Amino acid sequence: MALRSEQPIYESSRARCERDLVNEVQLLTFDVTQQYVLLVANGPDEWRLPGFISSDVGDSSIVKVRSAAKTVIGIEFPLIILRHCYSEELSVERESDGLSASMVRAILVAQCHEKSQRVPSGCSWVAITNDHRAGVVHVSHSEKGAEQAIRRELEQTIANVSPPRRVPWASMGWYPETLRKVREILHGHNLHVMGELVQIRASSRGAVLRIKTNESDYYLKCSTSTSNDAGVTSIMSRVAPDLVAKPLFADVERRQMILVDHGDETGFCGLDGEGRKQFVRDLARLHRASAKVLPDLLKAGLPSYSPLWMRENLNSLFQCKELLSVLETEQIQKLSSLKVKLQNDLTELVDWEMPICLVHNDTSDGNLIRKNADEGPGVRFFDFDSSFAGHPLFDVDWCSRETLEVYAQEMDIADIDGLFRLNRKVFFNLAPLVQAYRYLDMAREAEDGAPREDALHWLGRSVRTLLW
């Protein structure tokens, strides 16, 4: 029987995910009082989590997860996804073409933000503890690590404990308080919020919620301690207002802002030939403008990964316990020779004198808005969560010499051949190094459990890319 794209499940199975090449997403859903969870009976005093399997819906697309929760599991009441409780990535070779396919098995913590007695067929609201407030309901799972993660979530919730490194939007009480504040802020701009805030993205790396108002849509953007989109956007919208739109509201200290919806998003790959050349001119202008206010950007929380700093900290990176814990012995033994190669490449980059500036770091497939016809040609930049202060060539990830020549002209670079050769080294050899430093910082700042494991996973993957 052919597998449908989405099917409800109540029992976790790694073997099924590997055999059918599907993702498995389960929900640990709390009611609005945080005293009950939505579960499926599995025998006397034993329960399982409801969930779904899907060939195309993973754990990262919050919009699709919420849609599947409604259409596949049957959850009709409004809920908000708070955080990952458990996550495991699987890689299997496909029999059809021999290529590697990646799937995910994940448990997401969710909360109903309205009182509701409606439950999907086969599910029940189950009290976390018994009448004597002793013990925690037992939820079984095929993976011991997942079962322990579920139990930890239940115990923390019933004890009203929130780990100190948990991002604010992953906590139970964050949504209602945020909705109240958003309504208050927009009311001051003569705008009225229509309905609930809609989750677009929510993870340990950041959160985005759409706000529908009586005039247009807005977005609430929240950043982690390892980035500050609100701070960068506020500063760059002052020094380059034609390149970065000013937020309606920004709280730099809390790393939150509200932006108006400026239209359809695009990326470098979505632009035509002349559009790409104009983007390159705009990017060069962004680099030059940001170099003039670099101290302000750093003060606002922009992380810095200059070539000189990275070269001086290679030993610390390759000897840190976080990295060594996710590499195989054979890979660890190759780090010494890799360090020498990276030192040489970084020295060459340092010698190529260009000012340290804001590197957007994520414009290939998105985070650009085309200007309106009355504004002239070009784009505006947004979403600086992946950005850092570094060498401008980390933003120049194009293989086209013709496109690179436009950038060289804008930056007054005469040696096109040298720039092209160096740019290939940056793209293939040094870009994964920046990612390794970034994920190490994320791992050290992340909450224990799934968020930290996710950062460690990507830290290991970045270094393994360098070793290939």
GROMACS .gro file of C-alpha atoms in nm:
model
  468
    1MET     CA    1   0.000   0.000   0.000
    2ALA     CA    2   0.139   0.340  -0.095
    3LEU     CA    3   0.224   0.567   0.197
    4ARG     CA    4   0.022   0.885   0.216
    5SER     CA    5   0.217   1.205   0.263
    6GLU     CA    6   0.088   1.238   0.621
    7GLN     CA    7  -0.054   0.980   0.863
    8PRO     CA    8  -0.133   0.992   1.235
    9ILE     CA    9   0.084   0.784   1.469
   10TYR     CA   10   0.084   0.704   1.837
   11GLU     CA   11   0.386   0.475   1.859
   12SER     CA   12   0.738   0.590   1.776
   13SER     CA   13   0.942   0.376   1.538
   14ARG     CA   14   1.289   0.449   1.406
   15ALA     CA   15   1.271   0.146   1.177
   16ARG     CA   16   0.959   0.280   1.006
   17CYS     CA   17   1.123   0.620   0.943
   18GLU     CA   18   1.428   0.456   0.787
   19ARG     CA   19   1.225   0.208   0.582
   20ASP     CA   20   0.967   0.453   0.445
   21LEU     CA   21   1.192   0.763   0.439
   22VAL     CA   22   0.950   0.970   0.647
   23ASN     CA   23   0.973   1.221   0.930
   24GLU     CA   24   0.816   1.150   1.267
   25VAL     CA   25   0.683   1.441   1.473
   26GLN     CA   26   0.512   1.394   1.811
   27LEU     CA   27   0.356   1.658   2.033
   28LEU     CA   28   0.375   1.689   2.410
   29THR     CA   29   0.079   1.925   2.446
   30PHE     CA   30  -0.010   2.097   2.773
   31ASP     CA   31  -0.347   2.254   2.843
   32VAL     CA   32  -0.379   2.621   2.934
   33THR     CA   33  -0.354   2.543   3.309
   34GLN     CA   34  -0.030   2.343   3.259
   35GLN     CA   35  -0.176   2.063   3.473
   36TYR     CA   36  -0.290   1.828   3.194
   37VAL     CA   37  -0.129   1.680   2.883
   38LEU     CA   38  -0.289   1.540   2.568
   39LEU     CA   39  -0.211   1.167   2.554
   40VAL     CA   40  -0.323   0.834   2.409
   41ALA     CA   41  -0.386   0.533   2.635
   42ASN     CA   42  -0.132   0.251   2.610
   43GLY     CA   43  -0.241   0.029   2.899
   44PRO     CA   44  -0.298   0.074   3.272
   45ASP     CA   45  -0.133   0.397   3.388
   46GLU     CA   46   0.074   0.417   3.071
   47TRP     CA   47   0.040   0.663   2.785
   48ARG     CA   48   0.187   0.760   2.448
   49LEU     CA   49   0.217   1.087   2.259
   50PRO     CA   50  -0.001   1.165   1.957
   51GLY     CA   51   0.185   1.261   1.641
   52PHE     CA   52   0.216   1.217   1.268
   53ILE     CA   53   0.453   1.085   1.005
   54SER     CA   54   0.513   1.278   0.687
   55SER     CA   55   0.731   1.259   0.381
   56ASP     CA   56   0.763   1.637   0.356
   57VAL     CA   57   0.680   1.792   0.696
   58GLY     CA   58   0.968   1.793   0.942
   59ASP     CA   59   1.009   1.959   1.280
   60SER     CA   60   1.145   2.293   1.159
   61SER     CA   61   0.841   2.426   0.970
   62ILE     CA   62   0.614   2.546   1.249
   63VAL     CA   63   0.336   2.647   1.011
   64LYS     CA   64   0.326   2.299   0.855
   65VAL     CA   65   0.349   2.129   1.195
   66ARG     CA   66   0.050   2.326   1.323
   67SER     CA   67  -0.143   2.244   1.005
   68ALA     CA   68  -0.065   1.871   1.039
   69ALA     CA   69  -0.163   1.879   1.406
   70LYS     CA   70  -0.507   1.993   1.294
   71THR     CA   71  -0.563   1.793   0.976
   72VAL     CA   72  -0.380   1.471   1.067
   73ILE     CA   73  -0.399   1.436   1.446
   74GLY     CA   74  -0.730   1.624   1.470
   75ILE     CA   75  -0.630   1.898   1.715
   76GLU     CA   76  -0.892   2.170   1.664
   77PHE     CA   77  -0.806   2.399   1.956
   78PRO     CA   78  -0.548   2.680   1.908
   79LEU     CA   79  -0.199   2.588   2.022
   80ILE     CA   80   0.149   2.733   2.013
   81ILE     CA   81   0.471   2.535   1.960
   82LEU     CA   82   0.713   2.618   2.241
   83ARG     CA   83   1.031   2.417   2.193
   84HIS     CA   84   1.201   2.089   2.101
   85CYS     CA   85   1.193   1.825   2.371
   86TYR     CA   86   1.384   1.563   2.171
   87SER     CA   87   1.528   1.547   1.820
   88GLU     CA   88   1.715   1.284   1.621
   89GLU     CA   89   1.835   1.311   1.261
   90LEU     CA   90   1.854   0.993   1.052
   91SER     CA   91   2.049   0.948   0.730
   92VAL     CA   92   1.966   0.656   0.500
   93GLU     CA   93   2.083   0.563   0.152
   94ARG     CA   94   1.790   0.551  -0.089
   95GLU     CA   95   1.758   0.230  -0.287
   96SER     CA   96   1.624   0.414  -0.594
   97ASP     CA   97   1.932   0.625  -0.668
   98GLY     CA   98   2.187   0.550  -0.395
   99LEU     CA   99   2.176   0.908  -0.266
  100SER     CA  100   2.154   0.991   0.104
  101ALA     CA  101   1.816   1.092   0.246
  102SER     CA  102   1.777   1.271   0.579
  103MET     CA  103   1.479   1.232   0.809
  104VAL     CA  104   1.403   1.361   1.155
  105ARG     CA  105   1.232   1.214   1.460
  106ALA     CA  106   1.127   1.486   1.699
  107ILE     CA  107   0.911   1.568   1.998
  108LEU     CA  108   0.782   1.924   2.020
  109VAL     CA  109   0.639   2.080   2.334
  110ALA     CA  110   0.315   2.269   2.267
  111GLN     CA  111   0.054   2.449   2.474
  112CYS     CA  112  -0.314   2.516   2.424
  113HIS     CA  113  -0.354   2.890   2.487
  114GLU     CA  114  -0.730   2.872   2.535
  115LYS     CA  115  -0.933   2.655   2.771
  116SER     CA  116  -1.063   2.364   2.564
  117GLN     CA  117  -1.227   2.031   2.636
  118ARG     CA  118  -1.223   1.928   2.270
  119VAL     CA  119  -0.979   1.648   2.199
  120PRO     CA  120  -0.895   1.439   1.892
  121SER     CA  121  -1.042   1.092   1.865
  122GLY     CA  122  -0.852   0.847   2.085
  123CYS     CA  123  -0.685   1.120   2.293
  124SER     CA  124  -0.753   1.240   2.647
  125TRP     CA  125  -0.648   1.525   2.875
  126VAL     CA  126  -0.447   1.343   3.143
  127ALA     CA  127  -0.348   1.499   3.476
  128ILE     CA  128   0.031   1.520   3.508
  129THR     CA  129   0.014   1.404   3.872
  130ASN     CA  130  -0.242   1.205   4.068
  131ASP     CA  131  -0.482   1.348   4.322
  132HIS     CA  132  -0.218   1.338   4.595
  133ARG     CA  133   0.028   1.541   4.382
  134ALA     CA  134   0.275   1.256   4.389
  135GLY     CA  135   0.457   1.118   4.087
  136VAL     CA  136   0.437   1.211   3.720
  137VAL     CA  137   0.226   1.041   3.454
  138HIS     CA  138   0.432   0.779   3.267
  139VAL     CA  139   0.464   0.834   2.892
  140SER     CA  140   0.632   0.545   2.711
  141HIS     CA  141   0.858   0.588   2.409
  142SER     CA  142   1.073   0.359   2.197
  143GLU     CA  143   1.385   0.564   2.275
  144LYS     CA  144   1.513   0.586   2.632
  145GLY     CA  145   1.656   0.935   2.570
  146ALA     CA  146   1.319   1.058   2.446
  147GLU     CA  147   1.136   0.906   2.743
  148GLN     CA  148   1.377   1.080   2.981
  149ALA     CA  149   1.328   1.410   2.797
  150ILE     CA  150   0.949   1.379   2.826
  151ARG     CA  151   0.971   1.304   3.197
  152ARG     CA  152   1.200   1.604   3.249
  153GLU     CA  153   0.948   1.831   3.074
  154LEU     CA  154   0.663   1.699   3.289
  155GLU     CA  155   0.858   1.738   3.612
  156GLN     CA  156   0.971   2.091   3.527
  157THR     CA  157   0.618   2.195   3.434
  158ILE     CA  158   0.452   2.061   3.747
  159ALA     CA  159   0.728   2.222   3.960
  160ASN     CA  160   0.696   2.549   3.761
  161VAL     CA  161   1.069   2.544   3.685
  162SER     CA  162   1.218   2.711   3.377
  163PRO     CA  163   1.589   2.645   3.305
  164PRO     CA  164   1.794   2.968   3.314
  165ARG     CA  165   1.915   2.937   2.953
  166ARG     CA  166   1.573   2.874   2.804
  167VAL     CA  167   1.485   3.130   2.537
  168PRO     CA  168   1.183   3.341   2.644
  169TRP     CA  169   0.946   3.225   2.365
  170ALA     CA  170   0.994   2.861   2.474
  171SER     CA  171   0.838   2.928   2.816
  172MET     CA  172   0.473   2.863   2.901
  173GLY     CA  173   0.369   3.216   2.993
  174TRP     CA  174   0.548   3.403   2.715
  175TYR     CA  175   0.274   3.403   2.450
  176PRO     CA  176  -0.016   3.568   2.641
  177GLU     CA  177   0.212   3.836   2.786
  178THR     CA  178   0.365   3.902   2.444
  179LEU     CA  179   0.022   3.929   2.281
  180ARG     CA  180  -0.074   4.186   2.545
  181LYS     CA  181   0.243   4.391   2.483
  182VAL     CA  182   0.207   4.375   2.103
  183ARG     CA  183  -0.150   4.503   2.126
  184GLU     CA  184  -0.037   4.785   2.352
  185ILE     CA  185   0.252   4.887   2.123
  186LEU     CA  186   0.044   4.880   1.806
  187HIS     CA  187  -0.242   5.067   1.972
  188GLY     CA  188   0.006   5.352   2.022
  189HIS     CA  189   0.045   5.358   1.643
  190ASN     CA  190  -0.332   5.357   1.588
  191LEU     CA  191  -0.322   4.992   1.480
  192HIS     CA  192  -0.546   4.717   1.611
  193VAL     CA  193  -0.444   4.351   1.628
  194MET     CA  194  -0.692   4.122   1.454
  195GLY     CA  195  -0.704   3.779   1.617
  196GLU     CA  196  -0.409   3.576   1.744
  197LEU     CA  197  -0.039   3.600   1.663
  198VAL     CA  198   0.055   3.332   1.407
  199GLN     CA  199   0.377   3.141   1.455
  200ILE     CA  200   0.601   3.143   1.148
  201ARG     CA  201   0.920   3.020   1.312
  202ALA     CA  202   1.007   2.911   1.665
  203SER     CA  203   1.326   2.736   1.772
  204SER     CA  204   1.625   2.781   1.998
  205ARG     CA  205   1.772   3.004   1.722
  206GLY     CA  206   1.490   3.261   1.711
  207ALA     CA  207   1.119   3.322   1.670
  208VAL     CA  208   0.896   3.503   1.418
  209LEU     CA  209   0.522   3.565   1.460
  210ARG     CA  210   0.287   3.729   1.210
  211ILE     CA  211   0.058   4.005   1.338
  212LYS     CA  212  -0.256   4.083   1.140
  213THR     CA  213  -0.382   4.439   1.192
  214ASN     CA  214  -0.661   4.657   1.057
  215GLU     CA  215  -0.415   4.809   0.805
  216SER     CA  216  -0.154   4.548   0.709
  217ASP     CA  217   0.049   4.255   0.836
  218TYR     CA  218   0.343   4.302   1.072
  219TYR     CA  219   0.602   4.062   1.209
  220LEU     CA  220   0.738   4.023   1.561
  221LYS     CA  221   1.100   3.911   1.548
  222CYS     CA  222   1.283   3.771   1.853
  223SER     CA  223   1.656   3.690   1.862
  224THR     CA  224   1.878   3.482   2.090
  225SER     CA  225   2.172   3.599   2.298
  226THR     CA  226   2.412   3.505   2.014
  227SER     CA  227   2.259   3.756   1.772
  228ASN     CA  228   2.054   4.075   1.778
  229ASP     CA  229   1.845   4.141   1.469
  230ALA     CA  230   1.665   4.428   1.643
  231GLY     CA  231   1.992   4.604   1.721
  232VAL     CA  232   2.148   4.554   1.377
  233THR     CA  233   1.830   4.653   1.193
  234SER     CA  234   1.785   4.968   1.403
  235ILE     CA  235   2.142   5.086   1.340
  236MET     CA  236   2.157   5.000   0.970
  237SER     CA  237   1.817   5.157   0.899
  238ARG     CA  238   1.962   5.485   1.026
  239VAL     CA  239   2.285   5.479   0.824
  240ALA     CA  240   2.142   5.313   0.510
  241PRO     CA  241   1.764   5.371   0.511
  242ASP     CA  242   1.732   5.281   0.143
  243LEU     CA  243   1.888   4.939   0.211
  244VAL     CA  244   1.735   4.844   0.548
  245ALA     CA  245   1.379   4.934   0.651
  246LYS     CA  246   1.329   5.096   0.990
  247PRO     CA  247   1.135   4.879   1.238
  248LEU     CA  248   0.806   5.009   1.370
  249PHE     CA  249   0.927   4.921   1.720
  250ALA     CA  250   1.258   4.788   1.852
  251ASP     CA  251   1.367   4.680   2.199
  252VAL     CA  252   1.742   4.629   2.148
  253GLU     CA  253   1.803   4.515   2.505
  254ARG     CA  254   1.540   4.238   2.483
  255ARG     CA  255   1.632   4.166   2.120
  256GLN     CA  256   1.278   4.206   1.987
  257MET     CA  257   1.127   4.424   1.714
  258ILE     CA  258   0.814   4.469   1.504
  259LEU     CA  259   0.847   4.512   1.126
  260VAL     CA  260   0.586   4.587   0.864
  261ASP     CA  261   0.535   4.331   0.587
  262HIS     CA  262   0.708   4.488   0.286
  263GLY     CA  263   0.597   4.227   0.033
  264ASP     CA  264   0.719   3.906  -0.124
  265GLU     CA  265   1.059   3.777  -0.018
  266THR     CA  266   1.329   3.681  -0.265
  267GLY     CA  267   1.698   3.593  -0.266
  268PHE     CA  268   2.001   3.628  -0.489
  269CYS     CA  269   1.909   3.306  -0.672
  270GLY     CA  270   1.562   3.445  -0.746
  271LEU     CA  271   1.691   3.756  -0.924
  272ASP     CA  272   1.755   3.790  -1.297
  273GLY     CA  273   2.088   3.896  -1.449
  274GLU     CA  274   2.049   4.272  -1.409
  275GLY     CA  275   1.875   4.225  -1.074
  276ARG     CA  276   2.176   4.028  -0.948
  277LYS     CA  277   2.417   4.300  -1.056
  278GLN     CA  278   2.211   4.562  -0.875
  279PHE     CA  279   2.202   4.340  -0.565
  280VAL     CA  280   2.582   4.319  -0.573
  281ARG     CA  281   2.603   4.700  -0.587
  282ASP     CA  282   2.362   4.724  -0.294
  283LEU     CA  283   2.558   4.465  -0.096
  284ALA     CA  284   2.882   4.658  -0.148
  285ARG     CA  285   2.707   4.972  -0.021
  286LEU     CA  286   2.580   4.780   0.283
  287HIS     CA  287   2.934   4.662   0.357
  288ARG     CA  288   3.083   5.011   0.327
  289ALA     CA  289   2.808   5.172   0.539
  290SER     CA  290   2.834   4.909   0.814
  291ALA     CA  291   3.214   4.944   0.841
  292LYS     CA  292   3.162   5.306   0.950
  293VAL     CA  293   2.936   5.205   1.242
  294LEU     CA  294   3.103   4.876   1.334
  295PRO     CA  295   3.162   4.974   1.701
  296ASP     CA  296   2.789   5.046   1.738
  297LEU     CA  297   2.698   4.711   1.579
  298LEU     CA  298   2.931   4.521   1.810
  299LYS     CA  299   2.794   4.706   2.111
  300ALA     CA  300   2.442   4.608   2.003
  301GLY     CA  301   2.536   4.240   2.013
  302LEU     CA  302   2.662   4.155   1.662
  303PRO     CA  303   2.904   3.860   1.700
  304SER     CA  304   3.251   3.908   1.552
  305TYR     CA  305   3.453   3.649   1.358
  306SER     CA  306   3.735   3.840   1.193
  307PRO     CA  307   4.001   3.637   1.005
  308LEU     CA  308   4.267   3.745   1.256
  309TRP     CA  309   4.054   3.641   1.553
  310MET     CA  310   3.969   3.305   1.395
  311ARG     CA  311   4.334   3.234   1.320
  312GLU     CA  312   4.436   3.310   1.678
  313ASN     CA  313   4.161   3.088   1.822
  314LEU     CA  314   4.201   2.773   1.609
  315ASN     CA  315   4.371   2.587   1.895
  316SER     CA  316   4.087   2.673   2.132
  317LEU     CA  317   3.828   2.555   1.879
  318PHE     CA  318   3.995   2.224   1.795
  319GLN     CA  319   4.069   2.143   2.160
  320CYS     CA  320   3.732   2.236   2.310
  321LYS     CA  321   3.537   1.959   2.479
  322GLU     CA  322   3.221   2.043   2.287
  323LEU     CA  323   3.381   1.965   1.950
  324LEU     CA  324   3.576   1.660   2.068
  325SER     CA  325   3.253   1.509   2.203
  326VAL     CA  326   3.094   1.496   1.855
  327LEU     CA  327   3.391   1.380   1.643
  328GLU     CA  328   3.525   1.031   1.580
  329THR     CA  329   3.882   0.945   1.684
  330GLU     CA  330   4.001   0.938   1.323
  331GLN     CA  331   3.853   1.283   1.263
  332ILE     CA  332   4.020   1.424   1.576
  333GLN     CA  333   4.356   1.298   1.453
  334LYS     CA  334   4.317   1.500   1.132
  335LEU     CA  335   4.261   1.832   1.311
  336SER     CA  336   4.633   1.919   1.334
  337SER     CA  337   4.688   1.912   0.957
  338LEU     CA  338   4.357   2.094   0.904
  339LYS     CA  339   4.469   2.369   1.142
  340VAL     CA  340   4.783   2.437   0.936
  341LYS     CA  341   4.581   2.463   0.615
  342LEU     CA  342   4.326   2.698   0.773
  343GLN     CA  343   4.600   2.915   0.923
  344ASN     CA  344   4.750   2.965   0.578
  345ASP     CA  345   4.414   3.051   0.422
  346LEU     CA  346   4.328   3.292   0.702
  347THR     CA  347   4.667   3.461   0.674
  348GLU     CA  348   4.606   3.517   0.304
  349LEU     CA  349   4.265   3.665   0.385
  350VAL     CA  350   4.414   3.895   0.650
  351ASP     CA  351   4.678   4.015   0.403
  352TRP     CA  352   4.404   4.101   0.153
  353GLU     CA  353   4.325   4.430   0.321
  354MET     CA  354   3.953   4.495   0.330
  355PRO     CA  355   3.766   4.656   0.621
  356ILE     CA  356   3.579   4.434   0.867
  357CYS     CA  357   3.208   4.494   0.816
  358LEU     CA  358   2.859   4.352   0.864
  359VAL     CA  359   2.833   4.017   0.684
  360HIS     CA  360   2.466   3.939   0.622
  361ASN     CA  361   2.544   3.570   0.560
  362ASP     CA  362   2.203   3.457   0.435
  363THR     CA  363   2.090   3.616   0.107
  364SER     CA  364   2.121   3.328  -0.141
  365ASP     CA  365   1.761   3.206  -0.109
  366GLY     CA  366   1.582   3.479   0.085
  367ASN     CA  367   1.592   3.782   0.316
  368LEU     CA  368   1.567   4.034   0.032
  369ILE     CA  369   1.273   4.254  -0.068
  370ARG     CA  370   1.257   4.416  -0.412
  371LYS     CA  371   1.202   4.791  -0.395
  372ASN     CA  372   0.885   4.936  -0.542
  373ALA     CA  373   0.902   5.094  -0.887
  374ASP     CA  374   0.885   5.446  -0.743
  375GLU     CA  375   1.182   5.373  -0.514
  376GLY     CA  376   1.421   5.288  -0.796
  377PRO     CA  377   1.614   4.965  -0.865
  378GLY     CA  378   1.759   4.740  -0.599
  379VAL     CA  379   1.664   4.552  -0.284
  380ARG     CA  380   1.627   4.594   0.087
  381PHE     CA  381   1.794   4.356   0.333
  382PHE     CA  382   1.630   4.203   0.639
  383ASP     CA  383   1.676   3.919   0.891
  384PHE     CA  384   2.024   3.965   1.037
  385ASP     CA  385   2.004   3.670   1.278
  386SER     CA  386   2.280   3.484   1.093
  387SER     CA  387   2.495   3.795   1.051
  388PHE     CA  388   2.834   3.868   1.203
  389ALA     CA  389   3.121   4.113   1.180
  390GLY     CA  390   3.385   3.972   0.950
  391HIS     CA  391   3.566   3.992   0.619
  392PRO     CA  392   3.327   4.107   0.343
  393LEU     CA  393   3.420   3.813   0.117
  394PHE     CA  394   3.219   3.584   0.347
  395ASP     CA  395   2.912   3.750   0.190
  396VAL     CA  396   3.043   3.704  -0.164
  397ASP     CA  397   2.948   3.342  -0.232
  398TRP     CA  398   2.896   3.358  -0.607
  399CYS     CA  399   3.079   3.138  -0.856
  400SER     CA  400   3.021   3.382  -1.142
  401ARG     CA  401   3.328   3.584  -1.234
  402GLU     CA  402   3.106   3.836  -1.413
  403THR     CA  403   2.910   3.900  -1.094
  404LEU     CA  404   3.228   3.920  -0.890
  405GLU     CA  405   3.364   4.187  -1.125
  406VAL     CA  406   3.069   4.411  -1.034
  407TYR     CA  407   3.154   4.376  -0.666
  408ALA     CA  408   3.522   4.446  -0.732
  409GLN     CA  409   3.434   4.763  -0.918
  410GLU     CA  410   3.211   4.884  -0.633
  411MET     CA  411   3.485   4.810  -0.375
  412ASP     CA  412   3.769   4.960  -0.587
  413ILE     CA  413   3.950   4.626  -0.626
  414ALA     CA  414   4.175   4.605  -0.934
  415ASP     CA  415   4.307   4.247  -0.897
  416ILE     CA  416   4.009   4.050  -1.028
  417ASP     CA  417   4.210   3.728  -1.072
  418GLY     CA  418   4.336   3.741  -0.714
  419LEU     CA  419   3.989   3.821  -0.582
  420PHE     CA  420   3.834   3.531  -0.774
  421ARG     CA  421   4.095   3.285  -0.646
  422LEU     CA  422   4.065   3.404  -0.287
  423ASN     CA  423   3.686   3.404  -0.302
  424ARG     CA  424   3.686   3.032  -0.388
  425LYS     CA  425   3.904   2.962  -0.084
  426VAL     CA  426   3.667   3.158   0.137
  427PHE     CA  427   3.360   2.980   0.003
  428PHE     CA  428   3.495   2.624   0.012
  429ASN     CA  429   3.750   2.635   0.296
  430LEU     CA  430   3.666   2.912   0.539
  431ALA     CA  431   3.287   2.954   0.538
  432PRO     CA  432   3.238   2.624   0.731
  433LEU     CA  433   3.495   2.749   0.984
  434VAL     CA  434   3.282   3.054   1.062
  435GLN     CA  435   2.983   2.823   1.109
  436ALA     CA  436   3.185   2.608   1.349
  437TYR     CA  437   3.267   2.911   1.566
  438ARG     CA  438   2.903   3.022   1.555
  439TYR     CA  439   2.764   2.683   1.658
  440LEU     CA  440   3.020   2.653   1.937
  441ASP     CA  441   2.891   2.984   2.077
  442MET     CA  442   2.532   2.861   2.038
  443ALA     CA  443   2.611   2.533   2.216
  444ARG     CA  444   2.764   2.717   2.509
  445GLU     CA  445   2.464   2.950   2.539
  446ALA     CA  446   2.189   2.694   2.473
  447GLU     CA  447   1.963   2.527   2.725
  448ASP     CA  448   2.062   2.169   2.807
  449GLY     CA  449   1.872   1.904   2.615
  450ALA     CA  450   1.749   1.932   2.257
  451PRO     CA  451   1.867   2.294   2.193
  452ARG     CA  452   2.225   2.218   2.300
  453GLU     CA  453   2.228   1.885   2.116
  454ASP     CA  454   2.111   2.063   1.801
  455ALA     CA  455   2.395   2.316   1.821
  456LEU     CA  456   2.650   2.040   1.888
  457HIS     CA  457   2.519   1.845   1.589
  458TRP     CA  458   2.578   2.140   1.357
  459LEU     CA  459   2.915   2.215   1.516
  460GLY     CA  460   3.028   1.862   1.432
  461ARG     CA  461   2.886   1.880   1.082
  462SER     CA  462   3.067   2.210   1.011
  463VAL     CA  463   3.406   2.068   1.112
  464ARG     CA  464   3.346   1.743   0.924
  465THR     CA  465   3.279   1.956   0.614
  466LEU     CA  466   3.622   2.114   0.663
  467LEU     CA  467   3.779   1.768   0.690
  468TRP     CA  468   3.636   1.644   0.361
   0.00000   0.00000   0.00000
